[in-house]
PDB file of C-alpha atoms in Angstrom:
ATOM      1  CA  MET M 264      98.848 107.842  98.364  1.00 69.00           C
ATOM      2  CA  ALA M 265     102.008 105.987  99.358  1.00 76.00           C
ATOM      3  CA  VAL M 266     102.821 108.814 101.760  1.00 78.00           C
ATOM      4  CA  VAL M 267      99.780 107.969 103.894  1.00 79.00           C
ATOM      5  CA  GLN M 268     100.598 104.263 103.761  1.00 79.00           C
ATOM      6  CA  ARG M 269     104.132 105.017 104.829  1.00 84.00           C
ATOM      7  CA  ALA M 270     103.144 107.546 107.527  1.00 83.00           C
ATOM      8  CA  GLY M 271     101.961 104.804 109.838  1.00 85.00           C
ATOM      9  CA  ALA M 272     104.780 102.378 109.145  1.00 88.00           C
ATOM     10  CA  ALA M 273     107.533 104.092 111.137  1.00 90.00           C
ATOM     11  CA  PRO M 274     105.622 104.717 114.380  1.00 92.00           C
ATOM     12  CA  LEU M 275     104.116 101.218 114.339  1.00 92.00           C
ATOM     13  CA  TRP M 276     107.526  99.653 113.712  1.00 93.00           C
ATOM     14  CA  TRP M 277     109.340 101.590 116.433  1.00 94.00           C
ATOM     15  CA  LEU M 278     106.594 101.246 119.027  1.00 94.00           C
ATOM     16  CA  GLY M 279     106.512  97.523 118.238  1.00 93.00           C
ATOM     17  CA  VAL M 280     110.273  97.150 118.653  1.00 94.00           C
ATOM     18  CA  VAL M 281     110.215  99.012 121.986  1.00 94.00           C
ATOM     19  CA  ALA M 282     107.214  97.003 123.217  1.00 93.00           C
ATOM     20  CA  ALA M 283     108.835  93.716 122.145  1.00 92.00           C
ATOM     21  CA  GLY M 284     112.073  94.634 123.910  1.00 91.00           C
ATOM     22  CA  ALA M 285     110.267  95.667 127.074  1.00 90.00           C
ATOM     23  CA  GLY M 286     108.059  92.607 126.754  1.00 87.00           C
ATOM     24  CA  LEU M 287     111.058  90.341 127.203  1.00 87.00           C
ATOM     25  CA  VAL M 288     111.537  91.528 130.779  1.00 87.00           C
ATOM     26  CA  PRO M 289     108.641  89.669 132.431  1.00 82.00           C
ATOM     27  CA  GLU M 290     108.689  85.887 132.254  1.00 83.00           C
ATOM     28  CA  GLY M 291     104.994  85.825 131.340  1.00 80.00           C
ATOM     29  CA  LEU M 292     102.551  82.972 131.702  1.00 85.00           C
ATOM     30  CA  THR M 293     104.008  80.961 128.829  1.00 87.00           C
ATOM     31  CA  GLY M 294     107.694  81.795 129.121  1.00 85.00           C
ATOM     32  CA  ARG M 295     109.912  83.870 126.856  1.00 86.00           C
ATOM     33  CA  ARG M 296     110.583  81.168 124.280  1.00 90.00           C
ATOM     34  CA  ILE M 297     106.911  80.521 123.530  1.00 91.00           C
ATOM     35  CA  GLY M 298     106.207  84.258 123.573  1.00 89.00           C
ATOM     36  CA  VAL M 299     108.915  84.979 121.011  1.00 91.00           C
ATOM     37  CA  LEU M 300     107.803  82.103 118.767  1.00 93.00           C
ATOM     38  CA  VAL M 301     104.174  83.257 118.874  1.00 92.00           C
ATOM     39  CA  GLY M 302     105.415  86.819 118.323  1.00 91.00           C
ATOM     40  CA  ALA M 303     107.328  85.757 115.205  1.00 94.00           C
ATOM     41  CA  LEU M 304     104.180  84.121 113.854  1.00 95.00           C
ATOM     42  CA  LEU M 305     102.129  87.232 114.658  1.00 93.00           C
ATOM     43  CA  PHE M 306     104.792  89.418 113.008  1.00 93.00           C
ATOM     44  CA  LEU M 307     104.491  87.467 109.755  1.00 94.00           C
ATOM     45  CA  LEU M 308     100.700  87.341 109.940  1.00 93.00           C
ATOM     46  CA  ALA M 309     100.344  91.083 110.624  1.00 89.00           C
ATOM     47  CA  ALA M 310     102.788  91.951 107.835  1.00 87.00           C
ATOM     48  CA  ALA M 311     100.902  89.711 105.409  1.00 88.00           C
ATOM     49  CA  VAL M 312      97.510  91.209 106.325  1.00 84.00           C
ATOM     50  CA  ALA M 313      98.796  94.772 105.948  1.00 77.00           C
ATOM     51  CA  LEU M 314     100.424  93.875 102.638  1.00 75.00           C
ATOM     52  CA  VAL M 315      97.487  91.973 101.127  1.00 76.00           C
ATOM     53  CA  ARG M 316      94.989  94.776 101.649  1.00 63.00           C
ATOM     54  CA  GLY M 317      96.517  96.588  98.660  1.00 62.00           C
ATOM     55  CA  GLY M 318      94.145  95.127  96.025  1.00 66.00           C
ATOM     56  CA  ARG M 319      91.938  98.204  95.858  1.00 67.00           C
ATOM     57  CA  ALA M 320      94.979 100.354  95.132  1.00 70.00           C
ATOM     58  CA  ALA M 321      95.643  98.526  91.865  1.00 71.00           C
ATOM     59  CA  ALA M 322      92.037  98.963  90.736  1.00 74.00           C
ATOM     60  CA  LEU M 323      92.025 102.691  91.509  1.00 75.00           C
ATOM     61  CA  ALA M 324      95.495 103.195  90.000  1.00 76.00           C
ATOM     62  CA  ALA M 325      94.363 101.653  86.717  1.00 79.00           C
ATOM     63  CA  LYS M 326      91.599 104.275  86.435  1.00 80.00           C
ATOM     64  CA  ALA M 327      93.669 107.222  87.725  1.00 80.00           C
ATOM     65  CA  GLU M 328      93.326 110.492  85.823  1.00 80.00           C
ATOM     66  CA  ARG M 329      95.871 113.238  85.286  1.00 84.00           C
ATOM     67  CA  ALA M 330      95.555 116.024  87.865  1.00 76.00           C
ATOM     68  CA  ALA M 331      94.489 119.411  86.555  1.00 77.00           C
ATOM     69  CA  ARG M 332      96.769 122.410  86.829  1.00 75.00           C
ATOM     70  CA  SER M 333      94.341 123.967  89.291  1.00 72.00           C
ATOM     71  CA  ASP M 334      94.487 120.985  91.704  1.00 72.00           C
ATOM     72  CA  ILE M 335      96.334 121.703  94.928  1.00 72.00           C
ATOM     73  CA  LEU M 336      98.572 118.936  96.217  1.00 74.00           C
ATOM     74  CA  GLN M 337      99.186 118.559  99.927  1.00 75.00           C
ATOM     75  CA  ALA M 338     102.826 118.494 100.995  1.00 76.00           C
ATOM     76  CA  ARG M 339     104.292 115.209 102.190  1.00 77.00           C
ATOM     77  CA  SER M 340     105.206 116.628 105.605  1.00 80.00           C
ATOM     78  CA  VAL M 341     101.660 117.928 106.145  1.00 81.00           C
ATOM     79  CA  THR M 342     100.161 114.550 105.241  1.00 79.00           C
ATOM     80  CA  VAL M 343     102.512 112.682 107.592  1.00 82.00           C
ATOM     81  CA  ARG M 344     101.879 115.150 110.425  1.00 84.00           C
ATOM     82  CA  ASN M 345      98.091 114.934 109.968  1.00 81.00           C
ATOM     83  CA  TRP M 346      98.140 111.131 109.949  1.00 81.00           C
ATOM     84  CA  ARG M 347     100.272 110.887 113.068  1.00 84.00           C
ATOM     85  CA  ARG M 348      98.234 113.496 114.950  1.00 85.00           C
ATOM     86  CA  GLY M 349      94.976 111.844 113.945  1.00 83.00           C
ATOM     87  CA  HIS M 350      96.145 108.408 115.060  1.00 86.00           C
ATOM     88  CA  ARG M 351      98.246 109.241 118.117  1.00 88.00           C
ATOM     89  CA  TRP M 352      95.671 107.841 120.564  1.00 91.00           C
ATOM     90  CA  TRP M 353      95.318 104.636 118.562  1.00 89.00           C
ATOM     91  CA  LEU M 354      99.088 104.284 118.492  1.00 92.00           C
ATOM     92  CA  LEU M 355      99.289 104.849 122.246  1.00 94.00           C
ATOM     93  CA  LEU M 356      96.504 102.330 122.860  1.00 95.00           C
ATOM     94  CA  ALA M 357      98.199  99.734 120.620  1.00 93.00           C
ATOM     95  CA  PHE M 358     101.507 100.305 122.426  1.00 94.00           C
ATOM     96  CA  ALA M 359      99.855  99.899 125.827  1.00 94.00           C
ATOM     97  CA  ALA M 360      98.103  96.713 124.672  1.00 94.00           C
ATOM     98  CA  ALA M 361     101.393  95.328 123.341  1.00 92.00           C
ATOM     99  CA  LEU M 362     103.090  96.056 126.667  1.00 92.00           C
ATOM    100  CA  GLY M 363     100.202  94.590 128.640  1.00 91.00           C
ATOM    101  CA  SER M 364     100.177  91.405 126.577  1.00 90.00           C
ATOM    102  CA  ALA M 365     103.776  90.758 127.630  1.00 88.00           C
ATOM    103  CA  PHE M 366     102.524  89.390 130.951  1.00 89.00           C
ATOM    104  CA  ALA M 367     100.832  86.564 129.046  1.00 88.00           C
ATOM    105  CA  LEU M 368     103.043  86.170 125.962  1.00 88.00           C
ATOM    106  CA  PRO M 369     106.377  88.008 126.285  1.00 90.00           C
ATOM    107  CA  ALA M 370     107.265  90.132 123.217  1.00 90.00           C
ATOM    108  CA  ALA M 371     104.362  88.798 121.110  1.00 91.00           C
ATOM    109  CA  GLY M 372     102.268  91.983 121.083  1.00 91.00           C
ATOM    110  CA  GLY M 373     105.237  94.175 120.222  1.00 93.00           C
ATOM    111  CA  MET M 374     106.280  91.865 117.417  1.00 94.00           C
ATOM    112  CA  ALA M 375     102.733  91.954 115.996  1.00 93.00           C
ATOM    113  CA  LEU M 376     102.806  95.761 116.077  1.00 93.00           C
ATOM    114  CA  ALA M 377     106.189  95.806 114.331  1.00 93.00           C
ATOM    115  CA  GLY M 378     104.831  93.357 111.749  1.00 92.00           C
ATOM    116  CA  TRP M 379     101.935  95.672 110.967  1.00 91.00           C
ATOM    117  CA  GLY M 380     104.378  98.551 110.427  1.00 91.00           C
ATOM    118  CA  THR M 381     106.521  96.370 108.193  1.00 91.00           C
ATOM    119  CA  GLY M 382     103.488  95.381 106.129  1.00 89.00           C
ATOM    120  CA  LEU M 383     102.510  99.033 105.637  1.00 86.00           C
ATOM    121  CA  TRP M 384     106.053  99.887 104.596  1.00 88.00           C
ATOM    122  CA  LEU M 385     106.091  97.005 102.097  1.00 88.00           C
ATOM    123  CA  ARG M 386     102.722  98.115 100.713  1.00 85.00           C
ATOM    124  CA  ALA M 387     104.079 101.643 100.209  1.00 85.00           C
ATOM    125  CA  ARG M 388     107.095 100.145  98.428  1.00 86.00           C
ATOM    126  CA  GLY M 389     104.720  98.194  96.166  1.00 84.00           C
ATOM    127  CA  THR M 390     102.834 101.390  95.357  1.00 82.00           C
ATOM    128  CA  GLY M 391     106.205 102.999  94.623  1.00 84.00           C
ATOM    129  CA  ARG M 392     107.028 100.237  92.124  1.00 84.00           C
ATOM    130  CA  VAL M 393     103.722 100.886  90.354  1.00 82.00           C
ATOM    131  CA  GLU M 394     104.492 104.613  90.315  1.00 82.00           C
ATOM    132  CA  GLU M 395     107.983 104.052  88.934  1.00 83.00           C
ATOM    133  CA  ALA M 396     106.727 101.657  86.251  1.00 84.00           C
ATOM    134  CA  ARG M 397     104.071 104.129  85.102  1.00 83.00           C
ATOM    135  CA  GLU M 398     106.403 107.126  85.692  1.00 83.00           C
ATOM    136  CA  VAL M 399     103.739 108.969  87.693  1.00 82.00           C
ATOM    137  CA  LEU M 400     102.925 109.776  91.295  1.00 81.00           C
ATOM    138  CA  LEU M 401      99.520 108.669  92.564  1.00 81.00           C
ATOM    139  CA  TRP M 402      97.599 111.178  94.670  1.00 77.00           C
ATOM    140  CA  THR M 403      94.359 111.019  96.601  1.00 75.00           C
ATOM    141  CA  ALA M 404      92.343 114.083  97.509  1.00 69.00           C
ATOM    142  CA  ALA M 405      93.200 115.418 100.960  1.00 66.00           C
ATOM    143  CA  ASP M 406      89.517 115.876 101.787  1.00 63.00           C
ATOM    144  CA  ALA M 407      88.867 112.200 100.978  1.00 62.00           C
ATOM    145  CA  LEU M 408      91.297 111.247 103.733  1.00 64.00           C
ATOM    146  CA  GLY M 409      89.046 112.803 106.320  1.00 59.00           C
ATOM    147  CA  ARG M 410      89.917 113.778 109.840  1.00 58.00           C
ATOM    148  CA  GLY M 411      93.307 112.484 110.887  1.00 53.00           C
ATOM    149  CA  ALA M 412      94.366 111.682 107.305  1.00 52.00           C
ATOM    150  CA  GLY M 413      92.611 108.280 107.455  1.00 56.00           C
ATOM    151  CA  ASP M 414      93.018 105.478 104.972  1.00 56.00           C
ATOM    152  CA  PRO M 415      94.121 106.545 101.475  1.00 56.00           C
ATOM    153  CA  LEU M 416      91.928 103.817 100.027  1.00 56.00           C
ATOM    154  CA  GLY M 417      88.953 104.152 102.347  1.00 55.00           C
ATOM    155  CA  ALA M 418      85.318 104.308 101.285  1.00 56.00           C
ATOM    156  CA  ARG M 419      85.520 108.079 100.735  1.00 58.00           C
ATOM    157  CA  THR M 420      88.237 107.643  98.098  1.00 63.00           C
ATOM    158  CA  THR M 421      86.575 107.069  94.751  1.00 66.00           C
ATOM    159  CA  ARG M 422      89.425 107.970  92.418  1.00 72.00           C
ATOM    160  CA  LEU M 423      93.112 108.800  92.234  1.00 77.00           C
ATOM    161  CA  TRP M 424      94.999 111.451  90.332  1.00 74.00           C
ATOM    162  CA  THR M 425      98.411 111.292  88.743  1.00 81.00           C
ATOM    163  CA  THR M 426     101.177 113.813  88.282  1.00 78.00           C
ATOM    164  CA  GLY M 427     104.668 113.577  86.948  1.00 77.00           C
ATOM    165  CA  THR M 428     107.339 112.188  89.219  1.00 72.00           C
ATOM    166  CA  GLU M 429     108.793 115.663  89.811  1.00 70.00           C
ATOM    167  CA  ALA M 430     105.578 117.124  91.265  1.00 67.00           C
ATOM    168  CA  GLY M 431     105.467 117.785  94.984  1.00 64.00           C
ATOM    169  CA  ASP M 432     108.045 116.821  97.572  1.00 66.00           C
ATOM    170  CA  ALA M 433     107.424 113.064  97.634  1.00 71.00           C
ATOM    171  CA  ALA M 434     109.357 110.446  95.716  1.00 70.00           C
ATOM    172  CA  PRO M 435     107.723 107.279  94.349  1.00 72.00           C
ATOM    173  CA  GLY M 436     106.813 105.060  97.274  1.00 72.00           C
ATOM    174  CA  GLY M 437     106.120 107.963  99.622  1.00 72.00           C
ATOM    175  CA  GLY M 438     109.690 108.747 100.627  1.00 69.00           C
ATOM    176  CA  ARG M 439     111.267 112.197 100.731  1.00 66.00           C
ATOM    177  CA  ARG M 440     112.526 113.627  97.478  1.00 65.00           C
ATOM    178  CA  ARG M 441     116.290 114.022  97.558  1.00 65.00           C
TER     179      ARG M 441
END
């Protein structure tokens, strides 16, 4: 589950940083100083929104059941690849919107995008803390993610499964196992 949360964090962060950097080039309608201040506010707001949406995860994690031996777990790399392929047009559109907003508020759109990525990364870290405390990995069914690997806690996800921390190639929090 944390793998899907974390899959979007890196591209959103990097696209946001690039858009914010490029967004500093034009003076914009409000000037760079106002744009950066508004961008900092949007960064914090976007990170908070992405982080707060984790309430459903706690409810599903409390009712998680142990995965059966016959359950097939999807590899971390496959999940990340599916998420990024399924969302590439949304990422491109968000990047273009962040660049376009620089003519009104320099750097603000890119900073908001980077804030969203930071919030997703922090949410995955929070899921990792839950996994480490319970000494399990939380999994969602790959078919519940839908096309493009979707939201791990979307409407199609009705339950989670657990395995030991050594199952699969993901570490607690969605990172790579070392």
